[in-house]
Tab-separated table of C-alpha atoms (C1' of nucleotides) in Angstrom:
chain	number	residue	atom	x	y	z
A	1	MET	CA	15.150	-225.647	-89.545
A	2	SER	CA	18.024	-227.926	-90.261
A	3	THR	CA	21.193	-225.962	-89.618
A	4	ASP	CA	20.235	-225.695	-85.945
A	5	GLY	CA	21.476	-229.201	-85.433
A	6	PRO	CA	20.422	-231.486	-82.602
A	7	ALA	CA	20.239	-228.717	-79.989
A	8	PRO	CA	23.758	-229.081	-78.593
A	9	VAL	CA	22.928	-227.588	-75.213
A	10	SER	CA	25.284	-228.614	-72.475
A	11	ARG	CA	24.056	-229.290	-68.964
A	12	ASP	CA	25.553	-226.039	-67.677
A	13	GLU	CA	23.909	-224.148	-70.499
A	14	ARG	CA	20.543	-225.676	-69.759
A	15	ARG	CA	20.869	-224.790	-66.114
A	16	ARG	CA	21.778	-221.206	-66.913
A	17	ARG	CA	18.832	-220.901	-69.268
A	18	THR	CA	16.221	-222.276	-66.915
A	19	GLU	CA	17.559	-220.181	-64.061
A	20	ALA	CA	17.266	-217.114	-66.270
A	21	ALA	CA	13.756	-218.144	-67.306
A	22	ILE	CA	12.707	-218.504	-63.683
A	23	LEU	CA	14.229	-215.154	-62.803
A	24	GLU	CA	12.519	-213.466	-65.710
A	25	ALA	CA	9.163	-214.989	-64.871
A	26	ALA	CA	9.622	-214.016	-61.228
A	27	ARG	CA	10.441	-210.424	-62.138
A	28	ALA	CA	7.381	-210.196	-64.362
A	29	LEU	CA	5.045	-211.631	-61.750
A	30	PHE	CA	6.498	-209.663	-58.838
A	31	ALA	CA	6.200	-206.550	-60.973
A	32	GLU	CA	2.620	-207.294	-61.874
A	33	THR	CA	1.119	-208.292	-58.542
A	34	GLY	CA	3.738	-207.710	-55.867
A	35	PHE	CA	5.539	-210.103	-53.562
A	36	GLU	CA	2.590	-211.421	-51.569
A	37	ARG	CA	0.253	-212.221	-54.467
A	38	ALA	CA	2.884	-213.708	-56.731
A	39	THR	CA	3.131	-217.398	-55.894
A	40	ILE	CA	6.015	-219.737	-56.523
A	41	ARG	CA	3.624	-222.008	-58.368
A	42	ALA	CA	2.682	-219.205	-60.746
A	43	VAL	CA	6.322	-218.302	-61.319
A	44	ALA	CA	7.159	-221.930	-62.045
A	45	THR	CA	4.241	-222.285	-64.445
A	46	ALA	CA	5.231	-219.109	-66.286
A	47	ALA	CA	8.790	-220.374	-66.549
A	48	GLY	CA	7.632	-223.815	-67.678
A	49	VAL	CA	9.156	-225.768	-64.802
A	50	ASP	CA	8.092	-227.468	-61.594
A	51	PRO	CA	7.582	-225.369	-58.457
A	52	ALA	CA	10.043	-227.507	-56.558
A	53	LEU	CA	12.766	-226.545	-58.996
A	54	VAL	CA	12.363	-222.900	-58.088
A	55	MET	CA	12.983	-223.785	-54.459
A	56	GLN	CA	15.937	-225.930	-55.420
A	57	TYR	CA	17.514	-223.092	-57.381
A	58	PHE	CA	16.826	-220.157	-55.082
A	59	GLY	CA	16.226	-221.699	-51.663
A	60	SER	CA	13.150	-219.692	-50.714
A	61	LYS	CA	10.661	-217.205	-52.057
A	62	GLU	CA	12.430	-214.437	-50.170
A	63	LYS	CA	15.763	-215.219	-51.792
A	64	LEU	CA	14.113	-215.439	-55.199
A	65	PHE	CA	12.651	-211.997	-54.656
A	66	THR	CA	15.960	-210.564	-53.487
A	67	GLU	CA	17.653	-211.977	-56.551
A	68	ALA	CA	14.931	-210.781	-58.917
A	69	THR	CA	14.988	-207.214	-57.604
A	70	ARG	CA	18.726	-206.758	-57.205
A	71	TRP	CA	19.513	-203.085	-57.537
A	72	ALA	CA	22.371	-202.007	-59.779
A	73	HIS	CA	24.019	-198.953	-58.297
A	74	ASP	CA	26.225	-198.310	-61.253
A	75	GLN	CA	23.621	-197.058	-63.663
A	76	VAL	CA	22.878	-193.876	-61.755
A	77	SER	CA	24.240	-190.858	-63.570
A	78	VAL	CA	22.942	-188.291	-61.120
A	79	LEU	CA	26.015	-188.758	-58.961
A	80	ASP	CA	28.387	-187.912	-61.784
A	81	VAL	CA	27.120	-184.573	-63.044
A	82	PRO	CA	27.633	-180.973	-61.898
A	83	ARG	CA	25.108	-179.416	-59.602
A	84	GLU	CA	23.025	-177.637	-62.223
A	85	GLN	CA	22.467	-180.828	-64.181
A	86	VAL	CA	21.250	-182.846	-61.222
A	87	PRO	CA	17.517	-182.424	-61.935
A	88	ALA	CA	17.864	-183.401	-65.590
A	89	ALA	CA	20.091	-186.332	-64.693
A	90	ALA	CA	17.669	-187.525	-62.033
A	91	LEU	CA	14.856	-187.591	-64.566
A	92	ALA	CA	17.072	-189.291	-67.114
A	93	ASP	CA	17.977	-191.955	-64.567
A	94	LEU	CA	14.313	-192.570	-63.814
A	95	PHE	CA	13.423	-192.942	-67.479
A	96	GLU	CA	16.402	-195.171	-68.086
A	97	THR	CA	15.543	-197.374	-65.126
A	98	PHE	CA	11.948	-197.908	-66.156
A	99	GLU	CA	12.090	-197.623	-69.922
A	100	GLY	CA	15.689	-198.561	-70.693
A	101	ALA	CA	16.839	-201.662	-72.539
A	102	GLY	CA	17.670	-203.660	-69.419
A	103	GLY	CA	14.351	-205.123	-68.338
A	104	ARG	CA	12.323	-202.670	-66.299
A	105	ASP	CA	10.486	-205.459	-64.494
A	106	GLY	CA	13.082	-205.611	-61.760
A	107	ALA	CA	12.607	-201.969	-60.838
A	108	VAL	CA	8.826	-202.214	-61.016
A	109	ALA	CA	8.902	-205.356	-58.883
A	110	LEU	CA	10.973	-203.669	-56.202
A	111	MET	CA	8.753	-200.600	-56.198
A	112	ARG	CA	5.535	-202.605	-56.356
A	113	SER	CA	6.436	-204.416	-53.162
A	114	CYS	CA	8.128	-201.593	-51.303
A	115	LEU	CA	5.066	-200.734	-49.236
A	116	THR	CA	4.182	-204.221	-48.052
A	117	HIS	CA	7.412	-206.206	-48.094
A	118	PRO	CA	9.815	-205.281	-45.279
A	119	GLU	CA	13.006	-205.970	-47.153
A	120	ALA	CA	11.830	-204.293	-50.330
A	121	ASN	CA	10.924	-201.322	-48.181
A	122	ARG	CA	14.362	-201.237	-46.609
A	123	THR	CA	16.158	-201.714	-49.919
A	124	LEU	CA	14.281	-198.927	-51.669
A	125	ARG	CA	14.692	-196.564	-48.734
A	126	ASP	CA	18.302	-197.223	-47.799
A	127	ASP	CA	20.046	-198.649	-50.842
A	128	VAL	CA	18.249	-196.533	-53.411
A	129	MET	CA	16.681	-193.362	-52.030
A	130	CYS	CA	18.999	-192.536	-49.135
A	131	SER	CA	22.069	-193.603	-51.018
A	132	VAL	CA	21.260	-191.406	-53.997
A	133	ALA	CA	19.910	-188.521	-51.925
A	134	SER	CA	23.062	-188.471	-49.871
A	135	GLY	CA	25.209	-188.116	-52.958
A	136	VAL	CA	22.912	-185.446	-54.342
A	137	ALA	CA	23.025	-183.532	-51.069
A	138	ASP	CA	26.790	-183.279	-51.363
A	139	ARG	CA	26.395	-181.643	-54.746
A	140	ILE	CA	23.725	-179.248	-53.580
A	141	GLY	CA	25.448	-177.935	-50.504
A	142	GLY	CA	24.079	-175.423	-48.012
A	143	GLU	CA	22.160	-175.777	-44.777
A	144	ASP	CA	19.134	-177.657	-46.107
A	145	ALA	CA	21.028	-179.848	-48.547
A	146	ASP	CA	19.798	-183.122	-47.067
A	147	LEU	CA	16.178	-182.075	-47.075
A	148	ARG	CA	16.405	-180.538	-50.541
A	149	ALA	CA	17.929	-183.721	-51.894
A	150	GLY	CA	15.329	-185.808	-50.098
A	151	LEU	CA	12.492	-183.753	-51.550
A	152	LEU	CA	13.989	-184.008	-55.014
A	153	ALA	CA	14.202	-187.765	-54.675
A	154	ALA	CA	10.645	-187.828	-53.348
A	155	CYS	CA	9.325	-185.901	-56.343
A	156	VAL	CA	11.162	-188.117	-58.805
A	157	MET	CA	9.844	-191.210	-57.063
A	158	GLY	CA	6.357	-189.722	-57.093
A	159	LEU	CA	6.689	-189.347	-60.835
A	160	GLY	CA	7.847	-192.931	-61.219
A	161	LEU	CA	5.006	-194.156	-59.078
A	162	SER	CA	2.379	-192.190	-60.953
A	163	ARG	CA	3.719	-193.062	-64.379
A	164	TYR	CA	4.701	-196.723	-64.059
A	165	LEU	CA	2.791	-198.137	-61.096
A	166	LEU	CA	-0.431	-196.221	-60.590
A	167	ARG	CA	-0.534	-195.315	-64.274
A	168	ILE	CA	-2.259	-191.985	-63.849
A	169	PRO	CA	-3.321	-191.198	-67.408
A	170	ALA	CA	-2.089	-187.606	-67.687
A	171	VAL	CA	1.348	-188.641	-66.396
A	172	SER	CA	1.481	-192.104	-67.907
A	173	GLU	CA	0.613	-191.111	-71.448
A	174	ALA	CA	2.748	-187.983	-71.629
A	175	SER	CA	5.958	-188.007	-73.625
A	176	ARG	CA	9.265	-188.137	-71.868
A	177	ALA	CA	10.191	-184.794	-73.447
A	178	ASP	CA	7.079	-183.039	-72.176
A	179	ILE	CA	7.660	-184.278	-68.653
A	180	GLU	CA	11.276	-183.161	-68.723
A	181	ARG	CA	10.292	-179.769	-70.098
A	182	LEU	CA	7.742	-179.123	-67.358
A	183	LEU	CA	9.269	-180.874	-64.366
A	184	GLU	CA	12.938	-180.051	-64.715
A	185	PRO	CA	12.484	-176.332	-63.890
A	186	ALA	CA	10.478	-177.271	-60.818
A	187	LEU	CA	13.154	-179.657	-59.588
A	188	ARG	CA	15.741	-176.962	-60.293
A	189	ALA	CA	13.923	-174.727	-57.839
A	190	LEU	CA	14.611	-177.340	-55.180
A	191	LEU	CA	18.331	-176.815	-55.561
A	192	GLY	CA	18.007	-173.327	-54.103
A	193	PRO	CA	20.281	-170.382	-54.914
A	194	PRO	CA	23.539	-171.145	-56.743
A	195	ASP	CA	26.566	-172.309	-54.857
A	196	ARG	CA	28.149	-170.030	-52.344
A	197	PRO	CA	31.337	-171.872	-51.480
A	198	ALA	CA	31.663	-170.421	-47.972
A	199	GLY	CA	29.024	-169.173	-45.732
B	1	MET	CA	-15.521	-191.917	-11.238
B	2	SER	CA	-18.817	-192.618	-9.570
B	3	THR	CA	-21.294	-190.583	-11.552
B	4	ASP	CA	-20.700	-192.906	-14.479
B	5	GLY	CA	-23.230	-195.274	-13.091
B	6	PRO	CA	-23.534	-198.964	-13.881
B	7	ALA	CA	-22.499	-198.605	-17.529
B	8	PRO	CA	-25.921	-197.999	-19.071
B	9	VAL	CA	-24.941	-199.121	-22.534
B	10	SER	CA	-27.857	-200.056	-24.717
B	11	ARG	CA	-27.637	-202.836	-27.257
B	12	ASP	CA	-27.424	-200.374	-30.133
B	13	GLU	CA	-24.672	-198.478	-28.363
B	14	ARG	CA	-22.686	-201.636	-27.793
B	15	ARG	CA	-22.995	-202.568	-31.429
B	16	ARG	CA	-21.847	-199.145	-32.553
B	17	ARG	CA	-18.857	-199.284	-30.237
B	18	THR	CA	-17.639	-202.703	-31.263
B	19	GLU	CA	-18.100	-201.849	-34.920
B	20	ALA	CA	-16.002	-198.733	-34.389
B	21	ALA	CA	-13.382	-200.759	-32.525
B	22	ILE	CA	-13.156	-203.251	-35.376
B	23	LEU	CA	-12.877	-200.467	-37.917
B	24	GLU	CA	-10.172	-198.743	-35.915
B	25	ALA	CA	-8.187	-201.943	-35.496
B	26	ALA	CA	-8.584	-202.698	-39.194
B	27	ARG	CA	-7.336	-199.258	-40.190
B	28	ALA	CA	-4.318	-199.604	-37.934
B	29	LEU	CA	-3.406	-203.055	-39.223
B	30	PHE	CA	-4.053	-202.251	-42.879
B	31	ALA	CA	-1.927	-199.134	-42.432
B	32	GLU	CA	0.875	-201.076	-40.819
B	33	THR	CA	1.173	-204.110	-43.052
B	34	GLY	CA	-1.129	-203.606	-46.025
B	35	PHE	CA	-4.178	-205.523	-47.177
B	36	GLU	CA	-2.591	-208.894	-47.905
B	37	ARG	CA	-0.622	-209.303	-44.694
B	38	ALA	CA	-3.279	-207.984	-42.360
B	39	THR	CA	-5.483	-210.917	-41.400
B	40	ILE	CA	-9.025	-210.858	-40.149
B	41	ARG	CA	-7.881	-212.878	-37.171
B	42	ALA	CA	-5.353	-210.194	-36.256
B	43	VAL	CA	-7.922	-207.435	-36.672
B	44	ALA	CA	-10.361	-209.297	-34.457
B	45	THR	CA	-7.734	-209.915	-31.791
B	46	ALA	CA	-6.723	-206.253	-31.803
B	47	ALA	CA	-10.361	-205.252	-31.469
B	48	GLY	CA	-10.946	-207.789	-28.716
B	49	VAL	CA	-13.609	-209.796	-30.534
B	50	ASP	CA	-13.988	-213.080	-32.379
B	51	PRO	CA	-12.927	-213.280	-36.035
B	52	ALA	CA	-16.379	-214.476	-37.007
B	53	LEU	CA	-17.862	-211.260	-35.698
B	54	VAL	CA	-15.817	-209.238	-38.151
B	55	MET	CA	-17.295	-211.256	-40.981
B	56	GLN	CA	-20.761	-210.899	-39.535
B	57	TYR	CA	-20.408	-207.121	-39.392
B	58	PHE	CA	-18.660	-206.416	-42.678
B	59	GLY	CA	-19.394	-209.435	-44.855
B	60	SER	CA	-15.898	-209.953	-46.215
B	61	LYS	CA	-12.330	-208.775	-45.874
B	62	GLU	CA	-12.719	-206.746	-49.043
B	63	LYS	CA	-15.716	-204.876	-47.704
B	64	LEU	CA	-13.963	-204.284	-44.405
B	65	PHE	CA	-11.047	-202.784	-46.287
B	66	THR	CA	-13.302	-200.613	-48.422
B	67	GLU	CA	-15.043	-199.344	-45.316
B	68	ALA	CA	-11.792	-198.768	-43.437
B	69	THR	CA	-10.225	-196.756	-46.247
B	70	ARG	CA	-13.224	-194.724	-47.332
B	71	TRP	CA	-11.991	-191.509	-48.863
B	72	ALA	CA	-13.567	-188.219	-47.778
B	73	HIS	CA	-13.632	-185.875	-50.739
B	74	ASP	CA	-14.815	-182.909	-48.751
B	75	GLN	CA	-11.622	-182.181	-46.880
B	76	VAL	CA	-9.634	-181.153	-49.915
B	77	SER	CA	-9.014	-177.437	-49.901
B	78	VAL	CA	-6.940	-177.365	-53.063
B	79	LEU	CA	-10.094	-177.167	-55.143
B	80	ASP	CA	-11.294	-174.018	-53.407
B	81	VAL	CA	-8.352	-171.679	-53.675
B	82	PRO	CA	-7.150	-169.333	-56.432
B	83	ARG	CA	-4.502	-170.535	-58.821
B	84	GLU	CA	-1.489	-169.060	-57.069
B	85	GLN	CA	-2.342	-170.756	-53.800
B	86	VAL	CA	-2.736	-174.236	-55.277
B	87	PRO	CA	0.768	-175.466	-54.337
B	88	ALA	CA	0.470	-174.302	-50.741
B	89	ALA	CA	-3.033	-175.721	-50.456
B	90	ALA	CA	-1.937	-179.052	-51.898
B	91	LEU	CA	0.782	-179.355	-49.269
B	92	ALA	CA	-1.627	-178.275	-46.548
B	93	ASP	CA	-4.082	-180.943	-47.681
B	94	LEU	CA	-1.384	-183.584	-47.542
B	95	PHE	CA	-0.309	-182.614	-44.047
B	96	GLU	CA	-3.885	-182.421	-42.871
B	97	THR	CA	-4.676	-185.831	-44.322
B	98	PHE	CA	-1.730	-187.567	-42.686
B	99	GLU	CA	-1.215	-185.539	-39.543
B	100	GLY	CA	-4.652	-184.037	-38.934
B	101	ALA	CA	-6.945	-184.848	-36.031
B	102	GLY	CA	-9.086	-187.340	-37.928
B	103	GLY	CA	-7.135	-190.586	-37.776
B	104	ARG	CA	-4.455	-190.762	-40.415
B	105	ASP	CA	-4.550	-194.551	-40.445
B	106	GLY	CA	-7.213	-194.623	-43.119
B	107	ALA	CA	-5.088	-192.649	-45.543
B	108	VAL	CA	-1.969	-194.661	-44.772
B	109	ALA	CA	-3.914	-197.887	-45.169
B	110	LEU	CA	-5.190	-196.875	-48.594
B	111	MET	CA	-1.749	-195.775	-49.716
B	112	ARG	CA	0.006	-198.786	-48.209
B	113	SER	CA	-2.114	-201.140	-50.287
B	114	CYS	CA	-2.387	-199.080	-53.457
B	115	LEU	CA	0.372	-200.999	-55.249
B	116	THR	CA	-0.803	-204.519	-54.525
B	117	HIS	CA	-4.559	-204.310	-54.020
B	118	PRO	CA	-6.507	-203.719	-57.240
B	119	GLU	CA	-9.338	-201.730	-55.715
B	120	ALA	CA	-7.033	-199.621	-53.551
B	121	ASN	CA	-5.059	-198.943	-56.710
B	122	ARG	CA	-8.168	-197.858	-58.574
B	123	THR	CA	-9.462	-195.764	-55.713
B	124	LEU	CA	-6.213	-193.883	-55.223
B	125	ARG	CA	-5.787	-193.325	-58.931
B	126	ASP	CA	-9.315	-192.401	-59.939
B	127	ASP	CA	-11.111	-191.145	-56.849
B	128	VAL	CA	-8.151	-189.321	-55.351
B	129	MET	CA	-5.409	-188.456	-57.811
B	130	CYS	CA	-7.353	-188.020	-61.053
B	131	SER	CA	-10.249	-186.367	-59.312
B	132	VAL	CA	-8.050	-183.799	-57.621
B	133	ALA	CA	-5.730	-183.335	-60.581
B	134	SER	CA	-8.675	-182.676	-62.838
B	135	GLY	CA	-9.894	-179.889	-60.590
B	136	VAL	CA	-6.411	-178.467	-60.317
B	137	ALA	CA	-5.984	-178.551	-64.088
B	138	ASP	CA	-9.023	-176.328	-64.448
B	139	ARG	CA	-7.407	-173.762	-62.205
B	140	ILE	CA	-4.078	-173.907	-63.970
B	141	GLY	CA	-5.299	-173.515	-67.515
B	142	GLY	CA	-3.193	-173.548	-70.651
B	143	GLU	CA	-2.185	-176.296	-73.066
B	144	ASP	CA	-0.367	-178.555	-70.623
B	145	ALA	CA	-2.741	-178.056	-67.722
B	146	ASP	CA	-3.563	-181.746	-67.319
B	147	LEU	CA	0.056	-182.810	-67.318
B	148	ARG	CA	1.114	-179.966	-65.034
B	149	ALA	CA	-1.611	-180.894	-62.573
B	150	GLY	CA	-0.693	-184.546	-62.804
B	151	LEU	CA	2.950	-183.827	-62.119
B	152	LEU	CA	2.029	-181.633	-59.175
B	153	ALA	CA	-0.097	-184.416	-57.757
B	154	ALA	CA	2.719	-186.882	-58.397
B	155	CYS	CA	5.230	-184.743	-56.493
B	156	VAL	CA	2.888	-184.277	-53.562
B	157	MET	CA	2.208	-188.000	-53.469
B	158	GLY	CA	5.923	-188.664	-53.648
B	159	LEU	CA	6.345	-186.488	-50.600
B	160	GLY	CA	3.596	-188.331	-48.753
B	161	LEU	CA	5.108	-191.645	-49.682
B	162	SER	CA	8.599	-190.666	-48.589
B	163	ARG	CA	7.473	-189.039	-45.362
B	164	TYR	CA	4.752	-191.349	-44.094
B	165	LEU	CA	5.243	-194.732	-45.772
B	166	LEU	CA	8.883	-195.193	-46.653
B	167	ARG	CA	9.954	-192.871	-43.835
B	168	ILE	CA	13.039	-191.537	-45.527
B	169	PRO	CA	14.831	-189.847	-42.631
B	170	ALA	CA	15.630	-186.480	-44.231
B	171	VAL	CA	12.010	-186.092	-45.343
B	172	SER	CA	10.347	-187.833	-42.442
B	173	GLU	CA	12.076	-185.904	-39.683
B	174	ALA	CA	11.862	-182.463	-41.267
B	175	SER	CA	9.384	-179.933	-39.947
B	176	ARG	CA	6.261	-179.156	-41.882
B	177	ALA	CA	7.369	-175.543	-42.175
B	178	ASP	CA	10.746	-176.428	-43.673
B	179	ILE	CA	9.140	-178.682	-46.254
B	180	GLU	CA	6.643	-176.002	-47.218
B	181	ARG	CA	9.368	-173.390	-47.452
B	182	LEU	CA	11.499	-175.489	-49.797
B	183	LEU	CA	8.907	-177.377	-51.812
B	184	GLU	CA	6.241	-174.755	-52.386
B	185	PRO	CA	8.401	-172.677	-54.777
B	186	ALA	CA	9.209	-175.790	-56.742
B	187	LEU	CA	5.567	-176.762	-57.085
B	188	ARG	CA	4.818	-173.167	-58.067
B	189	ALA	CA	7.156	-173.589	-61.010
B	190	LEU	CA	4.874	-176.391	-62.223
B	191	LEU	CA	2.014	-173.929	-62.631
B	192	GLY	CA	3.861	-172.260	-65.473
B	193	PRO	CA	3.546	-168.593	-66.467
B	194	PRO	CA	0.637	-166.625	-64.938
B	195	ASP	CA	-2.799	-166.808	-66.460
B	196	ARG	CA	-3.360	-165.490	-69.899
B	197	PRO	CA	-7.142	-165.615	-70.217
B	198	ALA	CA	-7.180	-166.046	-73.979
B	199	GLY	CA	-4.641	-167.523	-76.093
C	1	DG	C1'	-42.284	-213.605	-16.428
C	2	DG	C1'	-42.036	-215.821	-20.714
C	3	DC	C1'	-40.389	-215.288	-25.273
C	4	DA	C1'	-38.084	-213.542	-29.307
C	5	DC	C1'	-34.071	-211.092	-30.621
C	6	DC	C1'	-29.367	-210.413	-31.333
C	7	DG	C1'	-24.451	-209.454	-30.059
C	8	DG	C1'	-21.018	-212.576	-29.561
C	9	DT	C1'	-18.354	-217.181	-29.460
C	10	DC	C1'	-16.802	-221.889	-30.866
C	11	DA	C1'	-15.368	-225.248	-33.853
C	12	DA	C1'	-14.665	-226.522	-38.281
C	13	DC	C1'	-14.052	-226.760	-43.474
C	14	DG	C1'	-11.936	-226.252	-47.900
C	15	DG	C1'	-8.441	-224.049	-50.326
C	16	DC	C1'	-4.088	-222.180	-51.078
C	17	DT	C1'	0.631	-221.467	-49.733
C	18	DG	C1'	5.726	-222.309	-49.023
C	19	DT	C1'	8.450	-226.067	-48.545
C	20	DA	C1'	10.668	-230.943	-48.149
C	21	DG	C1'	12.067	-235.515	-49.716
C	22	DA	C1'	12.104	-239.358	-52.650
C	23	DG	C1'	12.431	-240.635	-57.222
C	24	DT	C1'	13.650	-240.578	-62.589
C	25	DG	C1'	15.968	-240.281	-66.740
C	26	DA	C1'	19.249	-238.103	-69.543
C	27	DA	C1'	23.928	-235.998	-69.773
C	28	DC	C1'	28.639	-236.376	-68.389
C	29	DT	C1'	33.052	-239.039	-66.792
C	30	DC	C1'	36.322	-242.621	-66.987
D	1	DG	C1'	29.601	-248.919	-71.757
D	2	DA	C1'	29.060	-248.915	-66.758
D	3	DG	C1'	28.643	-245.685	-63.082
D	4	DT	C1'	27.939	-241.159	-61.374
D	5	DT	C1'	26.150	-236.744	-61.439
D	6	DC	C1'	22.520	-233.579	-61.803
D	7	DA	C1'	18.544	-231.112	-63.821
D	8	DC	C1'	14.023	-231.970	-63.129
D	9	DT	C1'	9.446	-233.974	-61.494
D	10	DC	C1'	5.920	-236.122	-58.378
D	11	DT	C1'	3.751	-236.363	-54.160
D	12	DA	C1'	2.868	-234.848	-49.921
D	13	DC	C1'	2.814	-232.222	-45.554
D	14	DA	C1'	1.846	-228.714	-42.235
D	15	DG	C1'	0.216	-224.192	-41.536
D	16	DC	C1'	-2.427	-220.246	-42.389
D	17	DC	C1'	-6.136	-218.025	-44.593
D	18	DG	C1'	-11.175	-216.361	-45.403
D	19	DT	C1'	-15.421	-217.946	-44.479
D	20	DT	C1'	-19.490	-220.587	-42.465
D	21	DG	C1'	-23.089	-222.513	-39.523
D	22	DA	C1'	-24.448	-224.026	-35.081
D	23	DC	C1'	-24.661	-222.516	-30.595
D	24	DC	C1'	-24.900	-219.530	-26.088
D	25	DG	C1'	-26.459	-215.903	-22.979
D	26	DG	C1'	-27.925	-211.458	-21.817
D	27	DT	C1'	-31.256	-207.648	-23.492
D	28	DG	C1'	-35.458	-205.799	-24.952
D	29	DC	C1'	-40.483	-206.327	-25.763
D	30	DC	C1'	-45.461	-207.946	-24.715
DNA sequence: GGCACCGGTCAACGGCTGTAGAGTGAACTC
DNA sequence: GAGTTCACTCTACAGCCGTTGACCGGTGCC
């Protein structure tokens, strides 16, 4: 309580901290109630600042939301594994996204608002689902590759929705291992028969 | 075009018709934009009446929403088929719910709002998902029956979400038959090994 | 034919929302 | 140490929302 010194926080540092606090509060509130019900006033209160400061930092509620739900493409492992490991990797990616160290609020916030907020809808469909499904389809191959990949993505998203958003007890309270054990074989069936390079 | 007569609509008949028109408009708007963004004024305009009349008929926006998204338990066939037909019946129920003759807007409206509206959330989780999953679990049997049923419900809901709400192209534009052909075997894998009556 | 009823409309209120602009005091620069 | 910058706050506005109560006119009943 003495070695801390007189709080030598520079102006830049303060700005970075409050911006992070606002972003964190926004993520939490967007995740909890969705875009429409989360108000800038509530975000500001949670972050301990004035509502006008939120506007000053992010320009508008829309831009705040976009910033708070930015999707990181690079933490998707399903695009980097051989065909047979796609189902397991897809599940691992889901668990990592929603239970990993990096705050899960951003993902929940995007998903929470994806049915009522036009841009969240577009982002989740195009930048997440279609983008991933397209890569998965390449690994699956065959005539129905696109549909198979789409159905796989749909099932994984259904799991995420049930477990983290709707919180259906049987799915929400199950262990990650149990879900992988039961669901991975089912997703594997979506891949279809093993590769046949030509045909 | 002449035998119609001078529109002999009684007062009761008029009331029933306008109430139905309001309900239909509400379903359509709730389905399109969700509970929060759909306004009573917009519903009234779409139904061709005054906003105050909507209040007079349904009491509040909440009650209007509840009425517009009432869930009919009786059209679920998955609870009336033997174990091996559960996956096919679950898919048939989904297609019937969202593409059947009885307006699909009610189902879309409930689903559209299930992530942001507390009561829609509760209804979809408890009255739809848990209720159905519980019945399915009974048919599946075994140690993990509840989780297996929950995962099956999650996958089917993921399909519905991708096809009718997010409209992911690969899933949305596929034929019902193709989806059944590819997804039914996968869902069948969720049932686990065939019944073993004791054990 | 007079009267009560009721489907329907009009105008308005209070509250909440996103947003804008002026102002303030402490941290930085020279 | 004076002047500037900038994080931050206060106050306010305009618009939209759900909701209400008074009012109007045709319909049904005696």
